[in-house]
Amino acid sequence: MRQYEPDGLSPAQTAAIRRSFTSGRAALTRRSLLRASAGGALAVGGLGTLSACGIPAAGKTEGGVSADDHSADEKRIAFSNWTEYMDVDDSGRHRPSLDAFTKRTGIKVAYTEDINDNNEFFGKIQPQLAAGQETGRDLMVLTDWLAARLIRLGWVQKLDPAHLPHAYANLSSQFRNPDWDPGRAYSYPWTGISTVIAYNKKALDGVEVKSVSDLLDNPKLKGRVGFLTEMRDSVGMTLIDMGKDPGRFTDDDFDAAIARLQKGVDRGQIRRFTGNDYTSDLTKGDFAACLAWAGDVVQLKADSPDVDFVVPDGGYITSSDNLVVPNKARHKTNAERLIDYYYEPGPAAQLAAYINYVCPVDGVKAELAKIDPDAADNPLILPDKAMQAKSHPFRSLSAKEETAYEAKFAKLTGA
């Protein structure tokens, strides 16, 4: 194994990536890239894999490593993000919210859409972080599982609350205390990702779907149900349906959820497990109902009058993409100012109106209504208190758990 090279993806993850890149509307968006890579090489290998590859374990776990902060005399930020994850004007040449930040503060943002996959991006920054060197970046957006790993490795810096008054005050309660970063000492969400049940009203033909139990047990839906190739989503939603907390489940709980899904496979209830290509199956009616990501459902509903969604009474799985400052960043204070800027209602609303994912910022409804009234009333973008209360994160996994769980899920899906 070459030094600094993460282990390969599991068969299930590889299959998900292949489907996501080649199928559906989201094949061209960051949704396919985010979900297909979640729980990949680093999560499977864990810290043991890093050590085996000659990569030192975290030297510090209490707050990362700072460098001399040049924010005062260098008015700039290097910001790495995913594609299609920032508002853009009609010309495609300007990013209005970033431009407004620069105009207000004088801080120029070198904005780069260089994150195409969590594992691939980790491979880019791993050598420098492991060697205690700067990455050339001041701010990065990482999916929760990877942000958690970098925090544990001591490779991201603790944020200064004094520079984050809006972020501290306006962060939505459902994102305040993930088990991997309690109180958000090292990270703030860029956006949230919700897993719900989507359905095609025409294909259902009067059949009611309100829960995962309906998907798995109603014989009228046999062969017309879809689940996701992402373990955390499919197993997490099944755990919730079984009355279990996906943030506190045991090995036995996980095995019971796998067994329940296996029955759905064996009986032919589940048509197939998909990546983002469920969007095509759902709009065509091949799926009467399926698990779906809220960011996709917003667009699907706009494109098709037959598509709608339901949030099960027991709740739904939620995850997040997160802003972090890597070790040795030259412009930490400037980066914190940008984080805080996107927690002001105006900029937050501008971003949410464009990307249509869950906005993690409270108090933006009035501002969003000025831009897009439909978005302001959409609980998939601005969850109300009742929906927030139904939100459940999937707990962090140890390296041993990750390996075992992914293997069981791969066997289930036939990947």
mmCIF file of C-alpha atoms in Angstrom:
data_model
loop_
_atom_site.group_PDB
_atom_site.id
_atom_site.type_symbol
_atom_site.label_atom_id
_atom_site.label_comp_id
_atom_site.label_asym_id
_atom_site.label_seq_id
_atom_site.Cartn_x
_atom_site.Cartn_y
_atom_site.Cartn_z
ATOM 1 C CA MET A 1 0.000 0.000 0.000
ATOM 2 C CA ARG A 2 1.390 3.359 -1.024
ATOM 3 C CA GLN A 3 1.923 5.855 1.786
ATOM 4 C CA TYR A 4 -0.949 8.345 2.185
ATOM 5 C CA GLU A 5 -3.229 6.357 -0.107
ATOM 6 C CA PRO A 6 -6.535 5.408 1.532
ATOM 7 C CA ASP A 7 -7.902 1.889 1.222
ATOM 8 C CA GLY A 8 -10.239 1.261 -1.693
ATOM 9 C CA LEU A 9 -13.970 1.594 -1.420
ATOM 10 C CA SER A 10 -16.094 -1.385 -0.469
ATOM 11 C CA PRO A 11 -18.023 -3.092 -3.284
ATOM 12 C CA ALA A 12 -21.249 -1.476 -2.091
ATOM 13 C CA GLN A 13 -19.714 1.987 -2.190
ATOM 14 C CA THR A 14 -18.111 1.372 -5.575
ATOM 15 C CA ALA A 15 -21.458 0.270 -6.983
ATOM 16 C CA ALA A 16 -23.147 3.345 -5.555
ATOM 17 C CA ILE A 17 -20.570 5.638 -7.116
ATOM 18 C CA ARG A 18 -20.929 3.951 -10.508
ATOM 19 C CA ARG A 19 -24.707 4.316 -10.470
ATOM 20 C CA SER A 20 -24.606 7.873 -9.213
ATOM 21 C CA PHE A 21 -22.216 9.073 -11.870
ATOM 22 C CA THR A 22 -24.223 7.581 -14.721
ATOM 23 C CA SER A 23 -27.880 7.941 -13.726
ATOM 24 C CA GLY A 24 -30.433 10.587 -12.969
ATOM 25 C CA ARG A 25 -30.511 14.359 -12.555
ATOM 26 C CA ALA A 26 -28.173 14.167 -9.588
ATOM 27 C CA ALA A 27 -25.476 12.456 -11.616
ATOM 28 C CA LEU A 28 -24.340 15.956 -12.519
ATOM 29 C CA THR A 29 -24.658 17.419 -9.028
ATOM 30 C CA ARG A 30 -22.760 17.140 -5.783
ATOM 31 C CA ARG A 31 -25.468 14.901 -4.287
ATOM 32 C CA SER A 32 -24.152 11.850 -6.145
ATOM 33 C CA LEU A 33 -20.624 12.575 -5.084
ATOM 34 C CA LEU A 34 -21.447 13.202 -1.456
ATOM 35 C CA ARG A 35 -23.631 10.186 -0.755
ATOM 36 C CA ALA A 36 -21.704 7.695 -2.848
ATOM 37 C CA SER A 37 -18.507 8.385 -0.938
ATOM 38 C CA ALA A 38 -19.969 8.590 2.560
ATOM 39 C CA GLY A 39 -18.430 6.028 4.863
ATOM 40 C CA GLY A 40 -15.635 5.223 2.453
ATOM 41 C CA ALA A 41 -11.982 4.338 2.725
ATOM 42 C CA LEU A 42 -10.986 6.366 5.735
ATOM 43 C CA ALA A 43 -14.040 5.370 7.706
ATOM 44 C CA VAL A 44 -13.507 1.712 6.899
ATOM 45 C CA GLY A 45 -9.803 1.714 7.592
ATOM 46 C CA GLY A 46 -9.936 4.033 10.564
ATOM 47 C CA LEU A 47 -6.888 5.152 12.457
ATOM 48 C CA GLY A 48 -5.364 1.706 12.200
ATOM 49 C CA THR A 49 -5.216 2.028 8.429
ATOM 50 C CA LEU A 50 -3.514 5.389 8.719
ATOM 51 C CA SER A 51 -0.833 3.983 10.960
ATOM 52 C CA ALA A 52 -0.357 0.962 8.713
ATOM 53 C CA CYS A 53 0.261 3.277 5.775
ATOM 54 C CA GLY A 54 2.991 5.120 7.604
ATOM 55 C CA ILE A 55 0.759 8.055 8.501
ATOM 56 C CA PRO A 56 1.176 9.242 12.061
ATOM 57 C CA ALA A 57 -1.884 9.266 14.276
ATOM 58 C CA ALA A 58 -3.103 12.594 15.575
ATOM 59 C CA GLY A 59 -0.492 14.528 17.426
ATOM 60 C CA LYS A 60 -3.176 16.639 19.058
ATOM 61 C CA THR A 61 -6.802 15.851 19.673
ATOM 62 C CA GLU A 62 -7.733 18.917 21.673
ATOM 63 C CA GLY A 63 -7.702 21.566 19.026
ATOM 64 C CA GLY A 64 -5.468 21.065 16.030
ATOM 65 C CA VAL A 65 -2.415 23.088 15.127
ATOM 66 C CA SER A 66 -2.544 26.779 14.359
ATOM 67 C CA ALA A 67 -0.080 28.876 12.406
ATOM 68 C CA ASP A 68 0.673 32.556 12.480
ATOM 69 C CA ASP A 69 -2.605 34.166 11.476
ATOM 70 C CA HIS A 70 -2.033 36.556 8.583
ATOM 71 C CA SER A 71 -5.669 37.623 8.351
ATOM 72 C CA ALA A 72 -4.992 41.227 9.340
ATOM 73 C CA ASP A 73 -2.406 41.906 6.638
ATOM 74 C CA GLU A 74 -3.556 39.389 3.988
ATOM 75 C CA LYS A 75 -7.192 40.075 3.170
ATOM 76 C CA ARG A 76 -7.982 36.766 1.535
ATOM 77 C CA ILE A 77 -9.339 33.260 2.062
ATOM 78 C CA ALA A 78 -8.763 30.031 0.159
ATOM 79 C CA PHE A 79 -12.097 28.164 0.244
ATOM 80 C CA SER A 80 -12.553 24.600 -1.068
ATOM 81 C CA ASN A 81 -16.089 23.377 -1.720
ATOM 82 C CA TRP A 82 -18.124 20.915 -3.776
ATOM 83 C CA THR A 83 -19.516 21.720 -7.217
ATOM 84 C CA GLU A 84 -22.922 23.405 -7.486
ATOM 85 C CA TYR A 85 -22.838 24.274 -3.798
ATOM 86 C CA MET A 86 -22.720 28.068 -4.031
ATOM 87 C CA ASP A 87 -25.138 30.595 -5.498
ATOM 88 C CA VAL A 88 -24.239 31.736 -9.019
ATOM 89 C CA ASP A 89 -25.802 34.507 -11.125
ATOM 90 C CA ASP A 90 -27.433 33.958 -14.511
ATOM 91 C CA SER A 91 -24.175 34.612 -16.336
ATOM 92 C CA GLY A 92 -22.455 31.835 -14.404
ATOM 93 C CA ARG A 93 -19.481 34.102 -13.788
ATOM 94 C CA HIS A 94 -20.348 35.652 -10.430
ATOM 95 C CA ARG A 95 -21.201 34.322 -6.991
ATOM 96 C CA PRO A 96 -23.405 37.047 -5.518
ATOM 97 C CA SER A 97 -23.188 36.130 -1.829
ATOM 98 C CA LEU A 98 -19.398 35.796 -1.946
ATOM 99 C CA ASP A 99 -19.106 39.037 -3.880
ATOM 100 C CA ALA A 100 -21.184 40.783 -1.214
ATOM 101 C CA PHE A 101 -18.907 39.410 1.506
ATOM 102 C CA THR A 102 -15.842 40.777 -0.268
ATOM 103 C CA LYS A 103 -17.480 44.146 -0.815
ATOM 104 C CA ARG A 104 -18.350 44.406 2.865
ATOM 105 C CA THR A 105 -15.082 43.162 4.364
ATOM 106 C CA GLY A 106 -12.435 43.709 1.710
ATOM 107 C CA ILE A 107 -11.539 40.023 2.018
ATOM 108 C CA LYS A 108 -11.115 38.329 -1.355
ATOM 109 C CA VAL A 109 -12.207 34.701 -1.577
ATOM 110 C CA ALA A 110 -10.283 32.277 -3.766
ATOM 111 C CA TYR A 111 -13.215 29.912 -4.214
ATOM 112 C CA THR A 112 -12.381 26.503 -5.672
ATOM 113 C CA GLU A 113 -14.782 23.694 -6.523
ATOM 114 C CA ASP A 114 -12.130 21.046 -6.026
ATOM 115 C CA ILE A 115 -14.010 18.559 -3.861
ATOM 116 C CA ASN A 116 -15.433 15.819 -6.063
ATOM 117 C CA ASP A 117 -15.427 12.989 -3.547
ATOM 118 C CA ASN A 118 -14.661 12.824 0.172
ATOM 119 C CA ASN A 119 -12.030 10.116 -0.176
ATOM 120 C CA GLU A 120 -10.385 11.682 -3.194
ATOM 121 C CA PHE A 121 -10.175 15.041 -1.451
ATOM 122 C CA PHE A 122 -8.778 13.444 1.674
ATOM 123 C CA GLY A 123 -6.032 11.975 -0.488
ATOM 124 C CA LYS A 124 -5.141 15.501 -1.622
ATOM 125 C CA ILE A 125 -4.830 17.018 1.842
ATOM 126 C CA GLN A 126 -3.669 14.006 3.855
ATOM 127 C CA PRO A 127 0.080 14.220 3.116
ATOM 128 C CA GLN A 128 0.339 17.855 4.215
ATOM 129 C CA LEU A 129 -1.840 17.446 7.297
ATOM 130 C CA ALA A 130 -0.019 14.295 8.386
ATOM 131 C CA ALA A 131 3.318 16.073 7.982
ATOM 132 C CA GLY A 132 2.165 19.141 9.912
ATOM 133 C CA GLN A 133 2.222 21.346 6.824
ATOM 134 C CA GLU A 134 -0.333 23.828 5.509
ATOM 135 C CA THR A 135 -2.701 22.644 2.798
ATOM 136 C CA GLY A 136 -3.001 25.998 1.045
ATOM 137 C CA ARG A 137 -6.624 26.124 2.188
ATOM 138 C CA ASP A 138 -8.267 28.151 4.938
ATOM 139 C CA LEU A 139 -11.743 26.657 4.772
ATOM 140 C CA MET A 140 -13.136 23.311 3.564
ATOM 141 C CA VAL A 141 -16.570 21.688 3.380
ATOM 142 C CA LEU A 142 -16.514 18.053 4.483
ATOM 143 C CA THR A 143 -19.259 15.504 5.006
ATOM 144 C CA ASP A 144 -19.893 14.757 8.664
ATOM 145 C CA TRP A 145 -18.116 11.391 8.848
ATOM 146 C CA LEU A 146 -14.925 12.831 7.321
ATOM 147 C CA ALA A 147 -15.090 15.991 9.434
ATOM 148 C CA ALA A 148 -15.341 13.715 12.468
ATOM 149 C CA ARG A 149 -12.228 11.790 11.455
ATOM 150 C CA LEU A 150 -10.178 14.936 10.931
ATOM 151 C CA ILE A 151 -11.271 16.264 14.296
ATOM 152 C CA ARG A 152 -10.190 13.021 15.961
ATOM 153 C CA LEU A 153 -6.886 13.148 14.121
ATOM 154 C CA GLY A 154 -6.299 16.680 15.388
ATOM 155 C CA TRP A 155 -6.042 18.000 11.834
ATOM 156 C CA VAL A 156 -8.559 20.844 12.067
ATOM 157 C CA GLN A 157 -8.503 23.870 14.315
ATOM 158 C CA LYS A 158 -10.782 24.786 17.161
ATOM 159 C CA LEU A 159 -12.901 27.780 16.204
ATOM 160 C CA ASP A 160 -12.935 31.039 18.156
ATOM 161 C CA PRO A 161 -16.484 31.725 19.429
ATOM 162 C CA ALA A 162 -15.704 35.432 19.629
ATOM 163 C CA HIS A 163 -15.533 35.504 15.832
ATOM 164 C CA LEU A 164 -18.805 33.593 15.375
ATOM 165 C CA PRO A 165 -21.613 35.555 17.076
ATOM 166 C CA HIS A 166 -24.197 34.931 14.336
ATOM 167 C CA ALA A 167 -23.236 31.293 13.946
ATOM 168 C CA TYR A 168 -23.524 30.660 17.662
ATOM 169 C CA ALA A 169 -26.862 32.451 17.939
ATOM 170 C CA ASN A 170 -28.518 31.210 14.744
ATOM 171 C CA LEU A 171 -27.417 27.583 14.403
ATOM 172 C CA SER A 172 -30.494 25.363 14.246
ATOM 173 C CA SER A 173 -30.985 23.182 17.303
ATOM 174 C CA GLN A 174 -31.029 19.982 15.258
ATOM 175 C CA PHE A 175 -27.397 20.532 14.256
ATOM 176 C CA ARG A 176 -25.954 21.886 17.513
ATOM 177 C CA ASN A 177 -24.630 18.754 19.180
ATOM 178 C CA PRO A 178 -23.430 15.981 16.878
ATOM 179 C CA ASP A 179 -21.680 13.224 18.821
ATOM 180 C CA TRP A 180 -18.495 13.838 16.828
ATOM 181 C CA ASP A 181 -18.333 17.586 17.642
ATOM 182 C CA PRO A 182 -20.480 18.429 20.688
ATOM 183 C CA GLY A 183 -21.303 22.118 20.813
ATOM 184 C CA ARG A 184 -19.700 22.670 17.402
ATOM 185 C CA ALA A 185 -16.252 23.539 18.721
ATOM 186 C CA TYR A 186 -14.516 22.646 15.430
ATOM 187 C CA SER A 187 -17.187 22.866 12.731
ATOM 188 C CA TYR A 188 -20.355 24.566 11.542
ATOM 189 C CA PRO A 189 -22.794 23.048 9.034
ATOM 190 C CA TRP A 190 -22.777 24.377 5.510
ATOM 191 C CA THR A 191 -26.036 22.559 4.831
ATOM 192 C CA GLY A 192 -28.106 19.656 6.083
ATOM 193 C CA ILE A 193 -29.167 16.496 4.228
ATOM 194 C CA SER A 194 -32.443 14.750 5.095
ATOM 195 C CA THR A 195 -33.621 11.261 4.100
ATOM 196 C CA VAL A 196 -37.378 10.979 3.639
ATOM 197 C CA ILE A 197 -39.900 8.776 1.804
ATOM 198 C CA ALA A 198 -40.792 9.944 -1.690
ATOM 199 C CA TYR A 199 -43.637 8.534 -3.719
ATOM 200 C CA ASN A 200 -45.322 8.736 -7.100
ATOM 201 C CA LYS A 201 -49.018 9.453 -6.543
ATOM 202 C CA LYS A 202 -50.043 8.015 -9.893
ATOM 203 C CA ALA A 203 -48.103 4.805 -9.335
ATOM 204 C CA LEU A 204 -49.490 4.383 -5.811
ATOM 205 C CA ASP A 205 -53.035 4.558 -7.198
ATOM 206 C CA GLY A 206 -54.609 5.219 -3.817
ATOM 207 C CA VAL A 207 -52.254 3.108 -1.682
ATOM 208 C CA GLU A 208 -51.224 4.995 1.445
ATOM 209 C CA VAL A 209 -47.546 5.225 2.364
ATOM 210 C CA LYS A 210 -46.548 6.802 5.659
ATOM 211 C CA SER A 211 -43.684 4.680 6.987
ATOM 212 C CA VAL A 212 -40.883 2.272 6.226
ATOM 213 C CA SER A 213 -43.244 -0.473 7.422
ATOM 214 C CA ASP A 214 -45.575 0.438 4.571
ATOM 215 C CA LEU A 215 -42.684 0.112 2.140
ATOM 216 C CA LEU A 216 -41.655 -3.276 3.475
ATOM 217 C CA ASP A 217 -44.982 -4.888 4.373
ATOM 218 C CA ASN A 218 -47.731 -3.707 2.028
ATOM 219 C CA PRO A 219 -48.213 -6.456 -0.602
ATOM 220 C CA LYS A 220 -49.727 -3.938 -3.023
ATOM 221 C CA LEU A 221 -46.265 -2.388 -3.333
ATOM 222 C CA LYS A 222 -44.417 -5.627 -4.009
ATOM 223 C CA GLY A 223 -41.625 -5.065 -6.504
ATOM 224 C CA ARG A 224 -42.202 -1.315 -6.609
ATOM 225 C CA VAL A 225 -40.184 -0.163 -3.587
ATOM 226 C CA GLY A 226 -36.684 1.303 -3.530
ATOM 227 C CA PHE A 227 -34.080 1.632 -0.789
ATOM 228 C CA LEU A 228 -30.725 3.379 -0.945
ATOM 229 C CA THR A 229 -27.252 1.937 -1.390
ATOM 230 C CA GLU A 230 -26.097 4.136 1.490
ATOM 231 C CA MET A 231 -25.983 2.029 4.618
ATOM 232 C CA ARG A 232 -26.608 4.878 7.044
ATOM 233 C CA ASP A 233 -29.760 5.944 5.221
ATOM 234 C CA SER A 234 -31.415 2.585 4.594
ATOM 235 C CA VAL A 235 -30.471 0.983 7.900
ATOM 236 C CA GLY A 236 -31.001 4.220 9.806
ATOM 237 C CA MET A 237 -34.529 4.694 8.498
ATOM 238 C CA THR A 238 -35.298 1.046 9.250
ATOM 239 C CA LEU A 239 -33.988 1.394 12.808
ATOM 240 C CA ILE A 240 -36.246 4.399 13.358
ATOM 241 C CA ASP A 241 -39.221 2.421 12.047
ATOM 242 C CA MET A 242 -38.379 -0.343 14.530
ATOM 243 C CA GLY A 243 -38.462 2.136 17.408
ATOM 244 C CA LYS A 244 -34.692 2.271 17.764
ATOM 245 C CA ASP A 245 -32.569 5.405 18.008
ATOM 246 C CA PRO A 246 -29.987 5.460 15.181
ATOM 247 C CA GLY A 247 -27.839 7.593 17.440
ATOM 248 C CA ARG A 248 -27.667 4.906 20.164
ATOM 249 C CA PHE A 249 -28.215 1.495 18.582
ATOM 250 C CA THR A 250 -26.410 -1.770 19.366
ATOM 251 C CA ASP A 251 -24.929 -4.511 17.171
ATOM 252 C CA ASP A 252 -28.082 -6.560 17.779
ATOM 253 C CA ASP A 253 -30.240 -3.633 16.677
ATOM 254 C CA PHE A 254 -28.222 -3.293 13.494
ATOM 255 C CA ASP A 255 -28.504 -7.018 12.751
ATOM 256 C CA ALA A 256 -32.263 -6.885 13.325
ATOM 257 C CA ALA A 257 -32.590 -4.007 10.832
ATOM 258 C CA ILE A 258 -30.531 -5.931 8.267
ATOM 259 C CA ALA A 259 -32.725 -8.985 8.800
ATOM 260 C CA ARG A 260 -35.859 -6.923 8.267
ATOM 261 C CA LEU A 261 -34.518 -5.532 5.019
ATOM 262 C CA GLN A 262 -33.410 -9.011 3.969
ATOM 263 C CA LYS A 263 -36.997 -10.227 4.258
ATOM 264 C CA GLY A 264 -38.011 -7.415 1.946
ATOM 265 C CA VAL A 265 -35.412 -8.586 -0.565
ATOM 266 C CA ASP A 266 -36.319 -12.269 -0.250
ATOM 267 C CA ARG A 267 -40.048 -11.602 -0.757
ATOM 268 C CA GLY A 268 -39.406 -9.380 -3.738
ATOM 269 C CA GLN A 269 -40.910 -6.388 -1.951
ATOM 270 C CA ILE A 270 -37.793 -4.304 -2.583
ATOM 271 C CA ARG A 271 -37.266 -3.819 -6.303
ATOM 272 C CA ARG A 272 -33.678 -2.734 -5.857
ATOM 273 C CA PHE A 273 -31.188 -0.631 -3.916
ATOM 274 C CA THR A 274 -30.143 2.473 -5.814
ATOM 275 C CA GLY A 275 -27.854 5.413 -5.832
ATOM 276 C CA ASN A 276 -29.244 8.610 -7.317
ATOM 277 C CA ASP A 277 -30.890 6.745 -10.152
ATOM 278 C CA TYR A 278 -33.971 6.384 -7.962
ATOM 279 C CA THR A 279 -34.981 9.773 -9.371
ATOM 280 C CA SER A 280 -35.639 8.229 -12.771
ATOM 281 C CA ASP A 281 -37.417 5.179 -11.329
ATOM 282 C CA LEU A 282 -39.657 7.392 -9.219
ATOM 283 C CA THR A 283 -40.690 9.836 -11.935
ATOM 284 C CA LYS A 284 -41.391 6.994 -14.391
ATOM 285 C CA GLY A 285 -43.453 5.110 -11.809
ATOM 286 C CA ASP A 286 -41.190 2.041 -11.667
ATOM 287 C CA PHE A 287 -40.918 2.904 -7.988
ATOM 288 C CA ALA A 288 -44.240 3.625 -6.351
ATOM 289 C CA ALA A 289 -42.301 4.774 -3.277
ATOM 290 C CA CYS A 290 -38.707 4.852 -2.087
ATOM 291 C CA LEU A 291 -36.232 6.392 0.307
ATOM 292 C CA ALA A 292 -34.993 9.689 -1.108
ATOM 293 C CA TRP A 293 -32.810 12.685 -0.291
ATOM 294 C CA ALA A 294 -34.657 15.901 0.382
ATOM 295 C CA GLY A 295 -32.454 18.001 -1.889
ATOM 296 C CA ASP A 296 -33.506 15.809 -4.817
ATOM 297 C CA VAL A 297 -37.167 15.774 -3.813
ATOM 298 C CA VAL A 298 -37.374 19.572 -3.978
ATOM 299 C CA GLN A 299 -36.402 19.458 -7.651
ATOM 300 C CA LEU A 300 -38.425 16.338 -8.432
ATOM 301 C CA LYS A 301 -41.585 17.948 -7.056
ATOM 302 C CA ALA A 302 -40.944 21.024 -9.176
ATOM 303 C CA ASP A 303 -40.509 18.865 -12.282
ATOM 304 C CA SER A 304 -43.335 16.357 -11.757
ATOM 305 C CA PRO A 305 -46.801 16.871 -10.236
ATOM 306 C CA ASP A 306 -46.960 13.160 -9.379
ATOM 307 C CA VAL A 307 -44.007 13.218 -6.975
ATOM 308 C CA ASP A 308 -44.435 14.045 -3.311
ATOM 309 C CA PHE A 309 -42.916 13.026 0.020
ATOM 310 C CA VAL A 310 -43.753 12.071 3.572
ATOM 311 C CA VAL A 311 -41.798 12.243 6.807
ATOM 312 C CA PRO A 312 -42.531 9.161 8.936
ATOM 313 C CA ASP A 313 -44.029 9.836 12.353
ATOM 314 C CA GLY A 314 -41.012 8.157 13.944
ATOM 315 C CA GLY A 315 -38.597 10.528 12.238
ATOM 316 C CA TYR A 316 -35.936 10.600 9.576
ATOM 317 C CA ILE A 317 -32.159 10.410 9.152
ATOM 318 C CA THR A 318 -30.230 13.642 8.850
ATOM 319 C CA SER A 319 -26.571 14.372 8.132
ATOM 320 C CA SER A 320 -24.577 17.465 7.245
ATOM 321 C CA ASP A 321 -21.749 18.985 5.250
ATOM 322 C CA ASN A 322 -19.516 21.078 7.443
ATOM 323 C CA LEU A 323 -17.173 24.054 7.341
ATOM 324 C CA VAL A 324 -13.799 23.348 8.984
ATOM 325 C CA VAL A 325 -10.487 25.202 9.180
ATOM 326 C CA PRO A 326 -7.491 22.894 8.582
ATOM 327 C CA ASN A 327 -4.306 22.996 10.581
ATOM 328 C CA LYS A 328 -1.769 25.655 9.631
ATOM 329 C CA ALA A 329 -4.337 27.746 7.742
ATOM 330 C CA ARG A 330 -2.860 31.211 7.196
ATOM 331 C CA HIS A 331 -6.155 33.089 7.428
ATOM 332 C CA LYS A 332 -8.134 31.490 10.247
ATOM 333 C CA THR A 333 -9.797 34.699 11.429
ATOM 334 C CA ASN A 334 -10.862 35.582 7.897
ATOM 335 C CA ALA A 335 -12.279 32.074 7.503
ATOM 336 C CA GLU A 336 -14.238 32.450 10.731
ATOM 337 C CA ARG A 337 -15.644 35.742 9.472
ATOM 338 C CA LEU A 338 -16.877 33.974 6.346
ATOM 339 C CA ILE A 339 -18.461 31.184 8.390
ATOM 340 C CA ASP A 340 -20.230 33.764 10.520
ATOM 341 C CA TYR A 341 -21.365 35.693 7.433
ATOM 342 C CA TYR A 342 -23.301 32.681 6.139
ATOM 343 C CA TYR A 343 -25.123 32.477 9.458
ATOM 344 C CA GLU A 344 -26.642 35.902 8.949
ATOM 345 C CA PRO A 345 -30.236 35.524 7.696
ATOM 346 C CA GLY A 346 -29.676 37.380 4.408
ATOM 347 C CA PRO A 347 -26.694 35.434 3.053
ATOM 348 C CA ALA A 348 -28.088 32.176 4.467
ATOM 349 C CA ALA A 349 -31.358 32.713 2.614
ATOM 350 C CA GLN A 350 -29.536 33.580 -0.608
ATOM 351 C CA LEU A 351 -27.574 30.346 -0.420
ATOM 352 C CA ALA A 352 -30.582 28.201 0.515
ATOM 353 C CA ALA A 353 -32.653 29.593 -2.354
ATOM 354 C CA TYR A 354 -30.010 28.461 -4.807
ATOM 355 C CA ILE A 355 -28.899 25.050 -3.522
ATOM 356 C CA ASN A 356 -32.257 23.848 -2.049
ATOM 357 C CA TYR A 357 -30.748 21.783 0.755
ATOM 358 C CA VAL A 358 -31.665 22.015 4.423
ATOM 359 C CA CYS A 359 -30.691 25.416 5.769
ATOM 360 C CA PRO A 360 -29.000 25.036 9.179
ATOM 361 C CA VAL A 361 -29.646 28.685 10.063
ATOM 362 C CA ASP A 362 -32.614 29.776 12.169
ATOM 363 C CA GLY A 363 -34.440 33.006 11.381
ATOM 364 C CA VAL A 364 -34.124 33.032 7.583
ATOM 365 C CA LYS A 365 -37.763 32.489 6.616
ATOM 366 C CA ALA A 366 -38.617 36.140 6.050
ATOM 367 C CA GLU A 367 -35.468 36.732 4.002
ATOM 368 C CA LEU A 368 -35.988 33.574 1.953
ATOM 369 C CA ALA A 369 -39.602 34.535 1.269
ATOM 370 C CA LYS A 370 -38.362 37.710 -0.435
ATOM 371 C CA ILE A 371 -36.328 35.572 -2.844
ATOM 372 C CA ASP A 372 -38.496 32.459 -3.234
ATOM 373 C CA PRO A 373 -41.793 32.194 -1.308
ATOM 374 C CA ASP A 374 -42.184 28.508 -2.181
ATOM 375 C CA ALA A 375 -38.763 27.695 -0.767
ATOM 376 C CA ALA A 376 -39.572 29.599 2.421
ATOM 377 C CA ASP A 377 -42.609 27.368 2.965
ATOM 378 C CA ASN A 378 -40.812 24.137 2.062
ATOM 379 C CA PRO A 379 -40.026 22.002 5.144
ATOM 380 C CA LEU A 380 -37.332 20.208 3.151
ATOM 381 C CA ILE A 381 -35.407 23.478 3.045
ATOM 382 C CA LEU A 382 -36.579 25.141 6.257
ATOM 383 C CA PRO A 383 -37.759 22.408 8.630
ATOM 384 C CA ASP A 384 -40.268 23.651 11.167
ATOM 385 C CA LYS A 385 -39.931 22.787 14.845
ATOM 386 C CA ALA A 386 -42.028 19.658 14.486
ATOM 387 C CA MET A 387 -39.876 18.364 11.645
ATOM 388 C CA GLN A 388 -36.670 19.292 13.423
ATOM 389 C CA ALA A 389 -37.820 17.252 16.399
ATOM 390 C CA LYS A 390 -38.080 14.192 14.138
ATOM 391 C CA SER A 391 -34.484 14.520 12.968
ATOM 392 C CA HIS A 392 -32.115 11.682 13.920
ATOM 393 C CA PRO A 393 -28.381 11.517 13.137
ATOM 394 C CA PHE A 394 -26.715 8.162 12.561
ATOM 395 C CA ARG A 395 -24.152 7.727 15.308
ATOM 396 C CA SER A 396 -20.421 7.707 14.705
ATOM 397 C CA LEU A 397 -18.930 4.268 14.127
ATOM 398 C CA SER A 398 -15.665 2.774 15.249
ATOM 399 C CA ALA A 399 -13.380 1.328 12.576
ATOM 400 C CA LYS A 400 -14.385 -2.181 13.669
ATOM 401 C CA GLU A 401 -18.081 -1.379 13.455
ATOM 402 C CA GLU A 402 -17.694 0.309 10.094
ATOM 403 C CA THR A 403 -15.982 -2.710 8.578
ATOM 404 C CA ALA A 404 -18.515 -5.184 9.971
ATOM 405 C CA TYR A 405 -21.591 -3.131 9.149
ATOM 406 C CA GLU A 406 -20.557 -2.311 5.602
ATOM 407 C CA ALA A 407 -19.837 -5.978 4.925
ATOM 408 C CA LYS A 408 -23.293 -7.010 6.145
ATOM 409 C CA PHE A 409 -24.962 -4.281 4.148
ATOM 410 C CA ALA A 410 -23.002 -5.186 1.002
ATOM 411 C CA LYS A 411 -24.194 -8.777 1.347
ATOM 412 C CA LEU A 412 -27.770 -7.541 1.695
ATOM 413 C CA THR A 413 -27.634 -5.365 -1.410
ATOM 414 C CA GLY A 414 -25.682 -7.872 -3.477
ATOM 415 C CA ALA A 415 -22.917 -5.371 -4.142
#
